[in-house]
Tab-separated table of N, CA and C and ligand atoms in Angstrom:
chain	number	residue	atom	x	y	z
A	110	UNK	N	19.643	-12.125	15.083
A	110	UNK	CA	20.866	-11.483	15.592
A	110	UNK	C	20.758	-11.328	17.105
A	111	UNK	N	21.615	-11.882	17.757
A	111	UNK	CA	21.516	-11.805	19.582
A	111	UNK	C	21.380	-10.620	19.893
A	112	UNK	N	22.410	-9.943	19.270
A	112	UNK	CA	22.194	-8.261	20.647
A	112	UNK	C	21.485	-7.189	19.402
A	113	UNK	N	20.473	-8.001	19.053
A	113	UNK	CA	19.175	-7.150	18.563
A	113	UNK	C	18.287	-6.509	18.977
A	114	UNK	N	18.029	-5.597	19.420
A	114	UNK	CA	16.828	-5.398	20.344
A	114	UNK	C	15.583	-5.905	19.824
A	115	UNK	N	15.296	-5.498	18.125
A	115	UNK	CA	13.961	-5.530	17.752
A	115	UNK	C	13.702	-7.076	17.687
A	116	UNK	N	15.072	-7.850	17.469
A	116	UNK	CA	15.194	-9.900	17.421
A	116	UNK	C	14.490	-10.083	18.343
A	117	UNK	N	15.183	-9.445	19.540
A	117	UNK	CA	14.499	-10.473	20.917
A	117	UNK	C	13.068	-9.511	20.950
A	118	UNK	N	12.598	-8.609	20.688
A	118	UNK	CA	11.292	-8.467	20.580
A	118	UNK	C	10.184	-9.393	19.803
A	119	UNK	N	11.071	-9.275	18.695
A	119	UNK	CA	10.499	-10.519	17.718
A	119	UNK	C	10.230	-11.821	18.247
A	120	UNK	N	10.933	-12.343	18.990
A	120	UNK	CA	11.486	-13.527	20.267
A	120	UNK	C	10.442	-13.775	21.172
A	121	UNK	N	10.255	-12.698	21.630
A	121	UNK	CA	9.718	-12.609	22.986
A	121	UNK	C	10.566	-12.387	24.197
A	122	UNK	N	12.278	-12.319	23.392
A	122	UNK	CA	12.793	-12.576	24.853
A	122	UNK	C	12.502	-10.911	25.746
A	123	UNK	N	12.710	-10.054	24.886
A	123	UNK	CA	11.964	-8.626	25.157
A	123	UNK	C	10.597	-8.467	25.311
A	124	UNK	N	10.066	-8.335	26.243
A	124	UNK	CA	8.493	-7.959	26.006
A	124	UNK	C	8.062	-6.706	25.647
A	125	UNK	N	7.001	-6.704	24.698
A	125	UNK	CA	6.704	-5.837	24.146
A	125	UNK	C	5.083	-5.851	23.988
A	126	UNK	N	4.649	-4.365	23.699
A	126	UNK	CA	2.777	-4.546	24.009
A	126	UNK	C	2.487	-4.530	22.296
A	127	UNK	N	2.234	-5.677	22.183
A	127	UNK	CA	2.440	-6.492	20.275
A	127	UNK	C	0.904	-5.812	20.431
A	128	UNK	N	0.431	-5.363	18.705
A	128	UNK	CA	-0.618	-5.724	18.960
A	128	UNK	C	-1.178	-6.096	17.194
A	129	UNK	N	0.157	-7.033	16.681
A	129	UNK	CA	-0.090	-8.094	15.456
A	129	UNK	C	0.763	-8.526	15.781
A	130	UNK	N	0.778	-9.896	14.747
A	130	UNK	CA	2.186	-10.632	14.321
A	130	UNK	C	1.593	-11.609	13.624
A	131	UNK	N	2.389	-12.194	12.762
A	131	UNK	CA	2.092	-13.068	11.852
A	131	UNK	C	3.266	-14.219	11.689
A	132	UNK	N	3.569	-14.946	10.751
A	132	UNK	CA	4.830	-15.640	10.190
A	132	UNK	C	5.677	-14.643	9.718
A	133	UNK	N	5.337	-14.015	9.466
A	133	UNK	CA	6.415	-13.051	8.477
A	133	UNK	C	7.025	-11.599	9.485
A	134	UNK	N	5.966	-11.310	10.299
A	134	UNK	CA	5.941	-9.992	11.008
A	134	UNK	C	5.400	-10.129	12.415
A	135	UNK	N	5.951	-8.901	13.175
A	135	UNK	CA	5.130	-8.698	14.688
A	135	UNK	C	4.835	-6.801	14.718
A	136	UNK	N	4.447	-6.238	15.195
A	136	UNK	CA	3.737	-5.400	14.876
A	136	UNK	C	3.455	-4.954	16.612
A	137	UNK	N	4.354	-4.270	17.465
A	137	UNK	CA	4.154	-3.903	19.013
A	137	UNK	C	4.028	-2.211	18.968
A	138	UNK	N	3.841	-1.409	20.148
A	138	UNK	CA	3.363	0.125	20.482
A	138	UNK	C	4.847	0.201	20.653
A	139	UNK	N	5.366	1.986	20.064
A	139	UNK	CA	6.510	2.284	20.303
A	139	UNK	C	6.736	2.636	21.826
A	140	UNK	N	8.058	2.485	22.457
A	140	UNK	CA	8.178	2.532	23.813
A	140	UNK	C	7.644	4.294	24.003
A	141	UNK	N	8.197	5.373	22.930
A	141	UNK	CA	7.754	6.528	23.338
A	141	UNK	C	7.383	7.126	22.211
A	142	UNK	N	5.867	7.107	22.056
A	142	UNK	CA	4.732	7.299	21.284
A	142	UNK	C	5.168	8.452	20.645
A	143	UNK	N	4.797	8.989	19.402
A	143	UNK	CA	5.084	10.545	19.366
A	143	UNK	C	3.200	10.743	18.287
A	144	UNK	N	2.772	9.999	18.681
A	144	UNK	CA	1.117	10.096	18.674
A	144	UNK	C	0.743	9.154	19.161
A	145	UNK	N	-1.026	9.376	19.388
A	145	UNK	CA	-1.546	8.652	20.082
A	145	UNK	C	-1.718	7.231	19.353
A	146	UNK	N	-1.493	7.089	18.273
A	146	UNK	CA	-0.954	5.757	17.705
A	146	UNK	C	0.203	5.638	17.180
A	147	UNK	N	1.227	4.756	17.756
A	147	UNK	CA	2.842	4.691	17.423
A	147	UNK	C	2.890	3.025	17.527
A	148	UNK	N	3.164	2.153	16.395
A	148	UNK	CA	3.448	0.996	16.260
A	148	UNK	C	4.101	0.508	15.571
A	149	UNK	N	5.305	0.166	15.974
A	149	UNK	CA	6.228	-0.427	14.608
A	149	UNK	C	6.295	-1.911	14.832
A	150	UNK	N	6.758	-1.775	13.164
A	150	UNK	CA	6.224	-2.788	12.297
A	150	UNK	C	7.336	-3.900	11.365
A	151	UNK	N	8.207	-4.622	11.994
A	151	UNK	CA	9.038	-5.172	12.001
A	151	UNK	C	8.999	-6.416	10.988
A	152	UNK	N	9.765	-6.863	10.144
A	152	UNK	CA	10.421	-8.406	9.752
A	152	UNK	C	10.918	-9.349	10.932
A	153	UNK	N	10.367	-10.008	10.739
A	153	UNK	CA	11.040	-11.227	11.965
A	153	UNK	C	12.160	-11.174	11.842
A	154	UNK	N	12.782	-11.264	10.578
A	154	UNK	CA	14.034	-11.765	10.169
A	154	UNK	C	14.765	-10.546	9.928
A	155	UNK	N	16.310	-10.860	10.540
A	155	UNK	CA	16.930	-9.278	10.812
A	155	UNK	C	17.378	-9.118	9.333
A	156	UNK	N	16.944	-7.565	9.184
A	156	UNK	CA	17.800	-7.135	7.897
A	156	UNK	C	17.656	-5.502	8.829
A	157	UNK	N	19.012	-5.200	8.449
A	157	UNK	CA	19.936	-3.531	9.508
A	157	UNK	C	18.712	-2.569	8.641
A	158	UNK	N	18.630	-2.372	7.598
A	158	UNK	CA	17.944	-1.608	6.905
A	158	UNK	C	17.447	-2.045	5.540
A	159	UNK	N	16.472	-0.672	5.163
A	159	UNK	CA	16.028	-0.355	3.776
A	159	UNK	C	17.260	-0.349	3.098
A	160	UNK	N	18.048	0.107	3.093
A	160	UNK	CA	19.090	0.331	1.894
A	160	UNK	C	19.722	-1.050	1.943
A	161	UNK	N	19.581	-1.992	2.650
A	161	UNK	CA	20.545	-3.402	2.590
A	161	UNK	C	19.572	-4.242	1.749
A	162	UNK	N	18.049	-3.786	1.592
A	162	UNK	CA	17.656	-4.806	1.164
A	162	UNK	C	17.823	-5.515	-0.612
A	163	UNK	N	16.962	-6.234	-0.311
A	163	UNK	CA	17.390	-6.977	-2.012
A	163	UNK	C	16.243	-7.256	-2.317
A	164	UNK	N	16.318	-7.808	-4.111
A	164	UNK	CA	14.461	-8.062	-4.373
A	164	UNK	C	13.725	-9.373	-3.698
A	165	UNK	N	14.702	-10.218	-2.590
A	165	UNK	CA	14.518	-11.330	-1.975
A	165	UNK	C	13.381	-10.724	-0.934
A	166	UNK	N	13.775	-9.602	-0.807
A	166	UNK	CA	13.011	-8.987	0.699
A	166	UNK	C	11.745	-8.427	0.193
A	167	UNK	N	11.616	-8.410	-1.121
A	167	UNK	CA	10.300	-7.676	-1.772
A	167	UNK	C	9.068	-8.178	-1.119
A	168	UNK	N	8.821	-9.544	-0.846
A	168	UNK	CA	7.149	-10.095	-0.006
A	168	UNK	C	7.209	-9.412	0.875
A	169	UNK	N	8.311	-8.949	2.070
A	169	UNK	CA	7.740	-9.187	3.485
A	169	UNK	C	7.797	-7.658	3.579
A	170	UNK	N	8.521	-6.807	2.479
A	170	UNK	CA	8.489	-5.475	2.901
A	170	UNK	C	6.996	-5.085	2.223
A	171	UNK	N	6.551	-6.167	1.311
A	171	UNK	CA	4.833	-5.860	1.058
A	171	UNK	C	4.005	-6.203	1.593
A	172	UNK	N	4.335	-6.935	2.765
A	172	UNK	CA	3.631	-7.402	2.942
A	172	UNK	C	2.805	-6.671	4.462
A	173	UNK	N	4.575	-5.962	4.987
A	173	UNK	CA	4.456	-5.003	5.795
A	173	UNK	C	3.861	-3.946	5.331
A	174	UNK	N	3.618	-3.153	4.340
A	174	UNK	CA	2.429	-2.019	3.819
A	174	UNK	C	1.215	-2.663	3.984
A	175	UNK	N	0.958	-3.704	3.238
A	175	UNK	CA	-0.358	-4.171	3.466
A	175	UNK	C	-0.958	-4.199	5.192
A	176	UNK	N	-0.017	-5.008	6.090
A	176	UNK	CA	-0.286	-5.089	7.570
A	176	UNK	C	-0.697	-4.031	7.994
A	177	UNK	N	0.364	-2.682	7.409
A	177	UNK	CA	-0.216	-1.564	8.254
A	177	UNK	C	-1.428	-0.947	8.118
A	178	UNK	N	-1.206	-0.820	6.881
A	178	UNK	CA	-3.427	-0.686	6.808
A	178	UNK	C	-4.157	-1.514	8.013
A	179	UNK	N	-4.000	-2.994	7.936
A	179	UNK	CA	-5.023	-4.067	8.251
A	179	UNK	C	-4.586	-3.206	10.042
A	180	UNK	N	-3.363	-2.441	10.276
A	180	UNK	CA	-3.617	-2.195	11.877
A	180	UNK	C	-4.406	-1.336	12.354
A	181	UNK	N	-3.348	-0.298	11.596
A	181	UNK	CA	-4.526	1.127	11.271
A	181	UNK	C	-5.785	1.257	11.327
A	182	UNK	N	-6.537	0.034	10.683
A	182	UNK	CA	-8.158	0.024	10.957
A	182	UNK	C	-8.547	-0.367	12.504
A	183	UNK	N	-7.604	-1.445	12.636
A	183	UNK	CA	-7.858	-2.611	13.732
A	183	UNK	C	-7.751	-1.160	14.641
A	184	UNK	N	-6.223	0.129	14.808
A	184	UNK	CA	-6.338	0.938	15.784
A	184	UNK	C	-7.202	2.060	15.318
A	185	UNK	N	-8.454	1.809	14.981
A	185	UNK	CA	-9.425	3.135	14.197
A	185	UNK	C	-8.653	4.497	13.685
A	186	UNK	N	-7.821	4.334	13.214
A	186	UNK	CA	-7.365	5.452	12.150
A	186	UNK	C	-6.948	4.949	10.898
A	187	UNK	N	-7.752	3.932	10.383
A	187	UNK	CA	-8.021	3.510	8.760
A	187	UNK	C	-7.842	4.828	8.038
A	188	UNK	N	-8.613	6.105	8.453
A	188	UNK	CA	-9.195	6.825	7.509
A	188	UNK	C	-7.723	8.169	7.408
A	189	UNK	N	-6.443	8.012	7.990
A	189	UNK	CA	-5.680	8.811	8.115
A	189	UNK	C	-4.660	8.643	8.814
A	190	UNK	N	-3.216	8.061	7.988
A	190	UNK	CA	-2.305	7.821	9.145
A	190	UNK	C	-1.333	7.594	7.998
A	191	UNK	N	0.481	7.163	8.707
A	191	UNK	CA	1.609	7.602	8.051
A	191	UNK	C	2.404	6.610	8.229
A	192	UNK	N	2.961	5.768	7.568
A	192	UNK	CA	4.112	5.300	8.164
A	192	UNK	C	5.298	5.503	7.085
A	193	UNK	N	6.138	5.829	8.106
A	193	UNK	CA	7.850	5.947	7.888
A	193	UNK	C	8.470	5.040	8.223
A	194	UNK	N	9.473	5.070	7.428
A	194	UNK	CA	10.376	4.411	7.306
A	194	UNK	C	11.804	5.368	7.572
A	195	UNK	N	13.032	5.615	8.836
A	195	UNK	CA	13.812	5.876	8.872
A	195	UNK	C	15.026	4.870	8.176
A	196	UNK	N	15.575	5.432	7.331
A	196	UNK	CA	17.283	4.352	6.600
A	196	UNK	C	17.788	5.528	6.944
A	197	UNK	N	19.146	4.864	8.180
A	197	UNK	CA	20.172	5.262	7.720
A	197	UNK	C	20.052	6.395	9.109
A	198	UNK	N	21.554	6.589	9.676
A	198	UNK	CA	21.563	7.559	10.968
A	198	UNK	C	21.311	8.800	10.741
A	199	UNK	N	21.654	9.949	9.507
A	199	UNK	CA	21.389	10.802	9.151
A	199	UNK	C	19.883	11.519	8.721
A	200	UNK	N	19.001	10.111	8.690
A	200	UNK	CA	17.502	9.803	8.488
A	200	UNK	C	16.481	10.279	9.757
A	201	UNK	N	17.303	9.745	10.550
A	201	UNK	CA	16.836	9.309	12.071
A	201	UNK	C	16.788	7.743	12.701
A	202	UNK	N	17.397	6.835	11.830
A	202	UNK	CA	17.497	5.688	12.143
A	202	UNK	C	18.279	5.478	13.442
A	203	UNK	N	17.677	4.696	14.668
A	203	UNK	CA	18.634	4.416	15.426
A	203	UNK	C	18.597	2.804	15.956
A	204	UNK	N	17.893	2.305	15.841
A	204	UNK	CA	17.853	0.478	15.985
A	204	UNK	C	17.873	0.061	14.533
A	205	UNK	N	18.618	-0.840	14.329
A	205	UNK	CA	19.640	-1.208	12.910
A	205	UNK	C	18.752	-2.674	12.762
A	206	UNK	N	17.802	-2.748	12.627
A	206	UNK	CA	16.360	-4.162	12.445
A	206	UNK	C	15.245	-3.115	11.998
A	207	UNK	N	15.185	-3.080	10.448
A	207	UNK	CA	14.363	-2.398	9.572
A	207	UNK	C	13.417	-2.641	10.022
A	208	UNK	N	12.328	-1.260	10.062
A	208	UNK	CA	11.037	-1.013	11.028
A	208	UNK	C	10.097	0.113	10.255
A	209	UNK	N	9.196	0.175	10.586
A	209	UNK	CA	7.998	1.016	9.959
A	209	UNK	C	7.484	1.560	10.752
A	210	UNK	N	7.645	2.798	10.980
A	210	UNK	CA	6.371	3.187	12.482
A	210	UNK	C	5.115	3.318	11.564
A	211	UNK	N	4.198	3.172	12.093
A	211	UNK	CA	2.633	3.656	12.068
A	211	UNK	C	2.350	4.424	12.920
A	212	UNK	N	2.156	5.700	12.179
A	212	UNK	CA	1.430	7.013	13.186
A	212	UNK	C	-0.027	7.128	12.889
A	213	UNK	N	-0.462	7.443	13.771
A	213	UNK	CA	-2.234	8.099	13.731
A	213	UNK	C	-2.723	8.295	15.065
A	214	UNK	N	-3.864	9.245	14.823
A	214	UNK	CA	-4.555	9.286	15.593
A	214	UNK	C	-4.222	11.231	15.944
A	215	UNK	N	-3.610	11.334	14.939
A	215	UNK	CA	-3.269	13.285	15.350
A	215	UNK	C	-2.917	13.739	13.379
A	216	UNK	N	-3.151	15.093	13.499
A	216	UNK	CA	-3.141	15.851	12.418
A	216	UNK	C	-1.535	15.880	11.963
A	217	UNK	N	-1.362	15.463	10.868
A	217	UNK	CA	0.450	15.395	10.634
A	217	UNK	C	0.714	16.702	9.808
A	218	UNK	N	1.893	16.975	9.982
A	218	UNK	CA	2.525	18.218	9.227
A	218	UNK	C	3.473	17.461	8.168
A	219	UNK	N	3.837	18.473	7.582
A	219	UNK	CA	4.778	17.964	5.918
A	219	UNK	C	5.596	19.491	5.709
A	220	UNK	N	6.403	19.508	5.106
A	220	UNK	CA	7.493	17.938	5.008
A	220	UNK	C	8.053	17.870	6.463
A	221	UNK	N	8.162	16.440	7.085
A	221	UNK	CA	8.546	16.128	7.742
A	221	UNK	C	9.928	16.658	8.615
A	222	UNK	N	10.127	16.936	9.501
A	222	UNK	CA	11.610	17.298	10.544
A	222	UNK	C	12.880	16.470	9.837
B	1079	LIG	P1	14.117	4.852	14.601
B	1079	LIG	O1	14.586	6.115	15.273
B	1079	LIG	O2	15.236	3.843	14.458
B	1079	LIG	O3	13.399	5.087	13.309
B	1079	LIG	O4	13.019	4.234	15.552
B	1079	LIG	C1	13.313	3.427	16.638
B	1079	LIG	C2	12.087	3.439	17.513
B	1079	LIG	O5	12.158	2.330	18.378
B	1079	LIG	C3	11.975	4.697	18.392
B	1079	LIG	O6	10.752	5.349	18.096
B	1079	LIG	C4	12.029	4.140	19.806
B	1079	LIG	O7	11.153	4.810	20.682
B	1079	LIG	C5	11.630	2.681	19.618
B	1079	LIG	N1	12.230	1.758	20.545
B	1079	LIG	C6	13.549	1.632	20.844
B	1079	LIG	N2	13.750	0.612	21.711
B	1079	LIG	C7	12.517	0.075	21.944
B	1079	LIG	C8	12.060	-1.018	22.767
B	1079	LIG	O8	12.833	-1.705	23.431
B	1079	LIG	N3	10.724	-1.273	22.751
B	1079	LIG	C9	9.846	-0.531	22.010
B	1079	LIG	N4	8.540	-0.874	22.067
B	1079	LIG	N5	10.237	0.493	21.233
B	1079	LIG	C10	11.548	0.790	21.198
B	1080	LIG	ZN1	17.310	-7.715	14.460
């Protein structure tokens, strides 16, 4: 999708401080961290959200759980960390290219804001 932000990240036409990517995924630091590990965790391929998806999307949204572990270690907080998923504006969703943050590296509270 052209006026994607997370596309042209995906792209490259945005630069971004990646620190995975694969065929399926890219995996960059959020622009404004809200821990000392913040990385989301993107589909190449645009889909607006979780709630749009279908069981077509089932590999890559597994494939994205699996990644985040494999980062999590790679950013040494294997042993404790979170990722969310915002759907939807009322969620906190605000870039419409389904994403995963990965948090770690700080003590999390529950239930969530
Ligand atoms: P949401 O609120 O949709 O769940 O999360 C969007 C996230 O994307 C926010 O945490 C925001 O800081 C991050 N973000 C928005 N634009 C950019 C960008 O251009 N580059 C990077 N690295 N992060 C972005
Ligand atoms: Zn997109």
């Amino acid at each position: 999708m052209s006026d994607c932000v997370f596309c042209s990240i995906a792209t490259g036409k945005i630069p971004s401080d990646m620190v995975y990517q694969d065929e399926q995924l890219v995996a960059f630091r959020d622009l404004n961290p809200q821990a000392p590990v913040h990385v989301l965790i993107i589909p190449r391929a645009h889909l607006a959200s979780l709630a749009e998806a279908g069981p077509e999307h089932g590999p890559v949204l597994g494939h994205v759980l699996l990644a985040a572990g494999e980062i999590a270690r790679q950013e040494g907080v294997g042993d404790g960390y979170r990722v969310v998923n915002n759907c939807g504006e009322s969620a906190g969703q605000t870039v419409f290219h389904v994403h995963f943050h990965l948090l770690g590296g700080r003590d999390m509270g529950w239930p969530p804001g």
